[in-house]
Amino acid sequence: MPRLIAAVYVQDPSTRQELILLPGECPSPEVAALVTNPDAWEVPPDESEPEPEPVAVGEPDPTAGQAKPDQEQEEAGGGGSKKPSPRRSRSSAS
């Protein structure tokens, strides 16, 4: 239903009383027909223009909290992790 963007004064067709239609109102079709100034109406969105996709707000991130242990160590240590030294077996030298 179209909405007004300007205040409009019209006469009610049934009661003949003066009506003040305020911006943002959606008058009944009988009263709306009395508003002849096209600049008083909100311009509807162009039908050829696709509407923007709705964006979900506040949904949790499905990948949150699933970091690998190696990644957590790198993040906590500033990115420079040391590799453990390889174990050497003792030779049985007498």
Short mmCIF file of C-alpha atoms in Angstrom, two decimals:
data_model
loop_
_atom_site.label_atom_id
_atom_site.label_comp_id
_atom_site.label_asym_id
_atom_site.label_seq_id
_atom_site.Cartn_x
_atom_site.Cartn_y
_atom_site.Cartn_z
CA MET A 1 0.00 0.00 0.00
CA PRO A 2 1.45 3.43 -0.87
CA ARG A 3 2.57 5.75 1.90
CA LEU A 4 2.53 9.52 2.04
CA ILE A 5 5.77 11.50 2.31
CA ALA A 6 4.06 14.87 2.78
CA ALA A 7 1.16 16.19 4.83
CA VAL A 8 -2.02 16.46 2.76
CA TYR A 9 -5.37 18.09 3.45
CA VAL A 10 -8.40 16.37 1.89
CA GLN A 11 -12.13 16.33 2.47
CA ASP A 12 -13.63 13.01 3.61
CA PRO A 13 -16.08 11.95 0.87
CA SER A 14 -18.68 10.59 3.30
CA THR A 15 -18.60 13.10 6.19
CA ARG A 16 -17.29 16.17 4.30
CA GLN A 17 -14.90 16.83 7.18
CA GLU A 18 -11.42 18.09 6.47
CA LEU A 19 -8.80 15.38 7.04
CA ILE A 20 -5.10 15.92 7.64
CA LEU A 21 -3.06 13.00 6.33
CA LEU A 22 0.43 12.95 7.80
CA PRO A 23 3.68 11.63 6.28
CA GLY A 24 4.05 7.89 6.76
CA GLU A 25 0.30 7.22 6.76
CA CYS A 26 -1.32 4.72 4.41
CA PRO A 27 -4.84 6.07 3.85
CA SER A 28 -7.75 3.93 2.73
CA PRO A 29 -8.19 3.60 -1.03
CA GLU A 30 -11.23 5.94 -1.01
CA VAL A 31 -9.25 8.71 0.72
CA ALA A 32 -6.05 7.97 -1.21
CA ALA A 33 -7.89 8.60 -4.48
CA LEU A 34 -8.46 12.20 -3.33
CA VAL A 35 -4.70 12.87 -3.14
CA THR A 36 -3.91 14.00 -6.66
CA ASN A 37 -0.41 15.38 -6.18
CA PRO A 38 2.07 12.61 -7.15
CA ASP A 39 4.84 14.33 -5.14
CA ALA A 40 2.93 13.56 -1.93
CA TRP A 41 3.42 9.82 -2.39
CA GLU A 42 6.44 7.67 -1.64
CA VAL A 43 7.98 6.47 -4.89
CA PRO A 44 7.66 2.68 -4.99
CA PRO A 45 10.86 0.76 -5.76
CA ASP A 46 11.43 0.14 -9.44
CA GLU A 47 10.05 -3.26 -10.41
CA SER A 48 13.02 -3.92 -12.71
CA GLU A 49 15.46 -3.49 -9.81
CA PRO A 50 15.98 -6.68 -7.80
CA GLU A 51 15.51 -6.32 -4.06
CA PRO A 52 18.67 -6.75 -1.99
CA GLU A 53 19.18 -10.14 -0.35
CA PRO A 54 18.25 -10.15 3.34
CA VAL A 55 21.24 -10.43 5.64
CA ALA A 56 21.05 -12.65 8.71
CA VAL A 57 22.16 -10.87 11.85
CA GLY A 58 23.13 -12.54 15.08
CA GLU A 59 23.58 -16.10 13.84
CA PRO A 60 26.55 -17.90 15.33
CA ASP A 61 29.56 -18.63 13.17
CA PRO A 62 29.46 -22.37 12.40
CA THR A 63 33.27 -22.55 12.33
CA ALA A 64 33.81 -20.74 15.65
CA GLY A 65 35.66 -22.74 18.27
CA GLN A 66 36.84 -25.44 15.86
CA ALA A 67 40.45 -24.34 15.48
CA LYS A 68 43.08 -27.05 15.34
CA PRO A 69 45.46 -27.27 18.33
CA ASP A 70 48.43 -26.31 16.12
CA GLN A 71 46.67 -23.15 15.03
CA GLU A 72 45.86 -22.19 18.62
CA GLN A 73 49.53 -22.58 19.63
CA GLU A 74 50.67 -20.45 16.71
CA GLU A 75 48.16 -17.75 17.56
CA ALA A 76 49.04 -17.79 21.27
CA GLY A 77 52.80 -17.86 20.69
CA GLY A 78 52.84 -15.03 18.21
CA GLY A 79 53.31 -17.28 15.21
CA GLY A 80 56.87 -18.39 15.93
CA SER A 81 56.72 -21.89 17.36
CA LYS A 82 59.82 -23.97 17.98
CA LYS A 83 60.10 -27.46 16.66
CA PRO A 84 61.04 -30.06 19.22
CA SER A 85 64.54 -31.41 18.83
CA PRO A 86 64.66 -34.99 17.57
CA ARG A 87 65.42 -37.66 20.15
CA ARG A 88 68.71 -39.39 19.82
CA SER A 89 69.09 -42.88 21.07
CA ARG A 90 72.05 -43.57 23.26
CA SER A 91 74.57 -45.80 21.81
CA SER A 92 75.85 -48.47 24.08
CA ALA A 93 79.46 -47.46 23.93
CA SER A 94 81.62 -48.88 26.64
#
